[in-house]
Amino acid sequence: MSHLLSVDQFDIQSIADLFALTEKIETAPRGTYKVASSSVLTNLFYEPSTRTSSSFHSAMARLGGSVISINDVSFSSVSKGETLEDTIQVMAQYSDVIVLRHPDKGSAARAARVSKVPIINGGDGVGEHPTQALLDLYTIHKHKSLDQPLSIALVGDLKHGRTVHSLLKLLRMYDVQIHLVSPPGFLMPPELTQTQDVWHRDLHGCIQDVDVVYMTRVQKERIQDATLLQQISNYGISLELMQLARPDMILMHPLPRVDELPTCLDADPRSKYFEQTGNGLLVRQAIFYSLFGMPIPCWRPVS
Ligand code: ASP
């Protein structure tokens, strides 16, 4: 079964294949690749989402398929106490692929164990968000060469942010110097770090040196300790910091933003976060193309 649960299922070659497919879709006239015309996607979201659910929806529609949207499980049988496993087995009867977002780490793997159709992990708690990481990497690839050494700062709530967990794993496949920028209490989990990573309390320590700044918001919904929340002040980016950055640096953010990324930076040509969201639509079309339009998908089966 072709579940897509983690970026661990990719290597440099499969990423190159997926990006080649993405570029083909990007440059072709709309409607060229109707490979999903008899297919149905279930978008099953137990947590709020704007970009992930809408871009998967739009990607399926662009490939000719249709979508069942369960964006608020409180209106579904989940509110009657139905288990994730039962809901998955039911929705697998009605659809050909399920995108699942759920607050529990490991939930996508649980769903995959009982599903007869592919599960795509749309974010499992503090675990992973593989398709976000792929679209982030695609955005970097559009502006920088992944064949050259790069220097990237991951900034913010690195402890609870799943997008940085998945992205960091992908970046490890390339020649990338990693700068981890976060207040104490929000550090990247040790199992994801390596000795050559450079740690900083704020962006002043590395903004001059990096090719990419990847900002993240504080994941308030995952933090119970109010004192921890008070520690997270002053880690954001500002006009002043942007002046210290390289003219060809790119500024990214998975969105939504809160106050770590002021709107006055939107007009700076180095800001790529809205472009990132558009790349999400393209990469997710490539993922569906890989599932429905090719003999086997680009990524490795779950081990
Ligand atoms: N949209 C991303 C996610 O679902 C980032 C965020 O919510 O901060 O993880």
XYZ file of C-alpha atoms and ligand atoms in Angstrom:
312
model
C 0.000 0.000 0.000
C 1.287 3.454 -0.973
C 0.787 5.319 2.300
C 2.753 8.557 2.683
C 3.403 8.884 6.398
C 6.902 10.301 6.786
C 9.675 12.002 4.861
C 11.751 8.937 5.791
C 10.105 7.277 2.779
C 12.052 9.597 0.435
C 15.652 9.761 -0.733
C 17.465 12.195 -3.037
C 16.368 10.296 -6.158
C 12.681 10.051 -5.220
C 12.635 13.746 -4.263
C 14.174 14.586 -7.657
C 11.495 12.439 -9.355
C 8.700 14.143 -7.407
C 10.071 17.611 -8.179
C 10.430 16.740 -11.884
C 6.753 15.749 -11.856
C 5.876 18.949 -9.978
C 7.697 21.060 -12.563
C 5.907 19.228 -15.381
C 2.552 20.059 -13.752
C 3.634 23.658 -13.081
C 4.474 24.321 -16.721
C 1.671 22.365 -18.423
C -1.630 24.031 -19.366
C -4.279 23.520 -16.664
C -6.248 20.301 -17.219
C -3.396 18.441 -18.923
C -3.125 15.747 -16.255
C -6.618 14.459 -15.454
C -5.204 11.254 -13.984
C -7.618 11.139 -11.030
C -10.865 11.582 -12.952
C -12.664 8.638 -11.316
C -10.969 9.003 -7.918
C -12.295 10.327 -4.631
C -10.255 11.903 -1.830
C -11.433 12.027 1.780
C -9.980 14.981 3.659
C -10.324 13.878 7.304
C -9.243 16.697 9.617
C -9.394 16.390 13.427
C -7.463 19.681 13.806
C -7.971 23.071 12.144
C -6.464 23.602 8.715
C -6.683 26.139 5.930
C -3.795 25.516 3.539
C -3.348 21.762 3.861
C -7.008 20.831 3.477
C -7.746 23.412 0.758
C -4.662 22.670 -1.286
C -5.235 18.912 -1.194
C -8.840 19.618 -2.206
C -7.782 21.883 -5.034
C -5.041 19.459 -6.162
C -7.570 16.620 -6.443
C -10.020 18.843 -8.322
C -7.309 19.991 -10.758
C -6.528 16.334 -11.551
C -10.198 15.666 -12.235
C -11.091 13.885 -8.973
C -13.618 14.690 -6.277
C -13.408 15.265 -2.546
C -15.319 14.345 0.618
C -14.427 17.022 3.188
C -14.665 16.258 6.900
C -13.164 19.423 8.280
C -14.921 19.494 11.599
C -15.159 16.035 13.123
C -17.543 17.304 15.813
C -20.244 17.034 13.135
C -19.280 13.440 12.294
C -19.679 10.126 14.138
C -16.454 10.944 16.001
C -18.678 12.986 18.357
C -20.599 9.743 19.083
C -17.360 8.083 20.191
C -16.277 6.389 16.965
C -12.617 5.365 16.985
C -10.103 6.622 14.432
C -9.699 3.041 13.175
C -13.444 2.648 12.535
C -13.765 6.034 10.833
C -10.820 5.185 8.557
C -12.253 1.783 7.618
C -15.590 3.403 6.759
C -14.134 6.275 4.728
C -11.864 3.813 2.885
C -15.068 2.262 1.464
C -16.045 5.598 -0.084
C -12.717 6.925 -1.292
C -9.440 6.057 -3.021
C -7.118 8.054 -0.773
C -7.441 9.668 2.674
C -5.555 12.744 3.907
C -5.549 12.626 7.702
C -4.745 15.401 10.154
C -4.924 14.401 13.801
C -3.582 15.787 17.115
C -1.825 12.535 18.111
C 1.700 11.701 16.993
C 1.597 8.303 15.277
C -2.077 8.598 14.293
C -1.335 8.392 10.555
C 0.557 5.133 11.122
C -2.401 3.812 13.161
C -4.750 4.725 10.312
C -2.471 3.070 7.753
C -2.584 -0.209 9.658
C -6.333 -0.578 9.040
C -6.831 1.267 5.754
C -7.303 -0.440 2.408
C -6.584 2.862 0.594
C -3.463 5.062 0.843
C -3.230 7.343 3.887
C -1.414 10.646 3.468
C -0.210 12.201 6.714
C -1.519 15.779 6.754
C 0.083 16.438 10.165
C 0.097 14.113 13.197
C 0.414 16.211 16.348
C 4.040 17.131 17.015
C 5.138 14.288 14.746
C 5.491 15.007 11.042
C 3.988 16.974 8.194
C 5.702 15.345 5.212
C 3.873 17.088 2.375
C 4.546 20.498 3.957
C 8.260 19.628 4.149
C 8.241 18.563 0.495
C 6.646 21.842 -0.608
C 9.110 23.751 1.591
C 12.010 21.933 -0.022
C 10.498 22.519 -3.469
C 10.422 26.257 -2.696
C 14.088 26.166 -1.653
C 14.919 24.192 -4.820
C 13.212 26.875 -6.952
C 15.477 29.601 -5.541
C 18.697 27.828 -4.540
C 20.648 24.886 -5.874
C 20.346 21.850 -3.633
C 23.573 20.595 -5.280
C 25.572 23.429 -3.643
C 26.341 23.887 0.075
C 23.546 25.849 1.784
C 23.049 27.431 5.165
C 19.540 27.414 6.668
C 18.103 28.830 9.903
C 15.061 27.090 11.414
C 13.496 29.588 13.800
C 10.865 29.565 16.547
C 9.031 26.748 18.284
C 11.263 23.925 17.124
C 10.014 21.632 19.859
C 6.330 21.477 18.962
C 6.430 22.480 15.271
C 6.014 19.399 13.114
C 6.898 21.182 9.855
C 10.467 21.812 11.042
C 10.784 18.195 12.200
C 9.998 16.884 8.726
C 11.955 19.596 6.908
C 15.082 19.015 8.996
C 15.052 15.313 8.082
C 14.865 16.196 4.379
C 17.621 18.824 4.649
C 19.955 16.191 6.153
C 20.077 14.534 2.713
C 21.894 17.583 1.260
C 24.988 19.614 2.109
C 23.256 22.022 4.495
C 24.608 23.808 7.572
C 21.726 23.963 10.039
C 21.214 26.882 12.438
C 18.605 26.193 15.139
C 17.183 29.434 16.539
C 14.838 29.165 19.518
C 14.457 30.207 23.127
C 15.203 27.584 25.800
C 12.143 25.410 26.288
C 11.432 25.373 22.550
C 14.497 23.482 21.369
C 14.557 20.957 18.558
C 14.124 17.425 20.006
C 17.611 15.944 20.612
C 16.912 12.856 18.487
C 16.654 15.142 15.433
C 19.804 17.175 16.072
C 23.447 16.535 15.130
C 26.691 17.794 16.665
C 27.516 20.073 13.713
C 24.235 22.036 14.109
C 24.690 25.580 15.446
C 22.308 26.781 18.170
C 21.278 30.417 18.710
C 19.012 32.243 21.137
C 17.821 34.648 18.417
C 18.395 35.514 14.772
C 21.123 38.116 15.442
C 23.556 35.207 15.732
C 23.192 33.982 12.148
C 20.967 36.190 9.948
C 24.010 37.522 8.025
C 25.228 34.034 7.133
C 22.194 32.106 5.942
C 20.651 31.437 2.527
C 17.229 30.607 3.977
C 15.365 31.734 7.093
C 12.447 29.426 7.933
C 10.220 31.033 10.583
C 7.570 29.205 12.634
C 4.873 30.318 15.064
C 4.543 29.164 18.669
C 2.288 26.087 18.673
C 0.160 27.426 21.547
C -2.432 24.687 21.196
C 0.203 22.101 22.171
C 1.532 23.962 25.240
C -0.113 23.688 28.644
C 2.588 25.477 30.681
C 1.821 29.237 30.753
C 5.308 30.102 32.095
C 6.845 28.480 29.015
C 4.782 30.744 26.781
C 6.246 33.825 28.487
C 9.795 32.749 27.505
C 9.124 32.926 23.790
C 9.204 36.716 23.356
C 11.570 38.438 20.878
C 12.526 35.589 18.641
C 10.792 36.954 15.544
C 12.079 38.602 12.406
C 11.939 42.372 11.842
C 12.769 45.052 9.282
C 16.016 45.684 11.141
C 17.042 42.009 10.928
C 16.083 41.867 7.240
C 18.559 44.699 6.616
C 21.331 42.518 8.012
C 20.355 39.558 5.808
C 21.892 38.750 2.435
C 20.235 40.298 -0.622
C 19.576 36.791 -1.992
C 18.389 35.237 1.285
C 14.861 33.808 1.113
C 12.371 34.132 3.962
C 9.914 31.263 4.464
C 7.091 30.384 6.873
C 4.584 27.489 6.693
C 1.809 29.862 7.893
C -0.357 30.734 9.720
C 1.794 33.500 11.191
C 1.172 35.313 14.453
C 3.529 38.131 15.514
C 6.867 36.481 14.664
C 6.535 37.601 11.026
C 5.287 41.195 10.584
C 3.179 42.018 7.527
C 5.540 44.911 6.665
C 7.912 42.249 5.298
C 5.400 40.992 2.726
C 6.577 43.500 0.124
C 10.219 42.434 0.454
C 11.058 40.361 -2.654
C 12.926 37.921 -0.409
C 9.654 36.917 1.310
C 8.493 33.638 -0.226
C 5.775 32.418 2.152
C 2.820 33.066 -0.137
C 4.691 31.478 -3.016
C 5.236 28.496 -0.681
C 1.465 28.019 -0.358
C 1.136 27.984 -4.163
C 3.931 25.436 -4.368
C 1.903 23.314 -1.957
C -0.836 22.978 -4.535
C 1.702 21.882 -7.173
C 3.534 19.377 -4.980
C 0.240 17.879 -3.783
C -0.898 17.486 -7.400
C 2.384 15.670 -8.061
C 1.705 13.402 -5.069
C -1.742 12.489 -6.441
C -0.270 12.107 -9.930
C 2.275 9.710 -8.463
C -0.541 7.724 -6.795
C -3.054 7.635 -9.649
C -1.047 8.280 -12.816
C 1.995 6.067 -12.332
C 2.520 2.309 -11.886
C 4.105 2.901 -8.464
C 4.484 6.135 -6.495
C 7.833 7.945 -6.154
C 8.191 7.228 -2.444
C 9.143 3.966 -0.696
C 6.436 1.838 0.933
C 6.161 2.179 4.713
C 8.623 -0.230 6.323
N 0.223 24.785 9.102
C 1.359 24.158 9.734
C 0.959 22.895 10.485
O -0.155 22.440 10.365
C 2.115 25.108 10.589
C 1.416 25.642 11.799
O 0.254 25.336 12.073
O 2.073 26.398 12.520
O 1.779 22.326 11.188
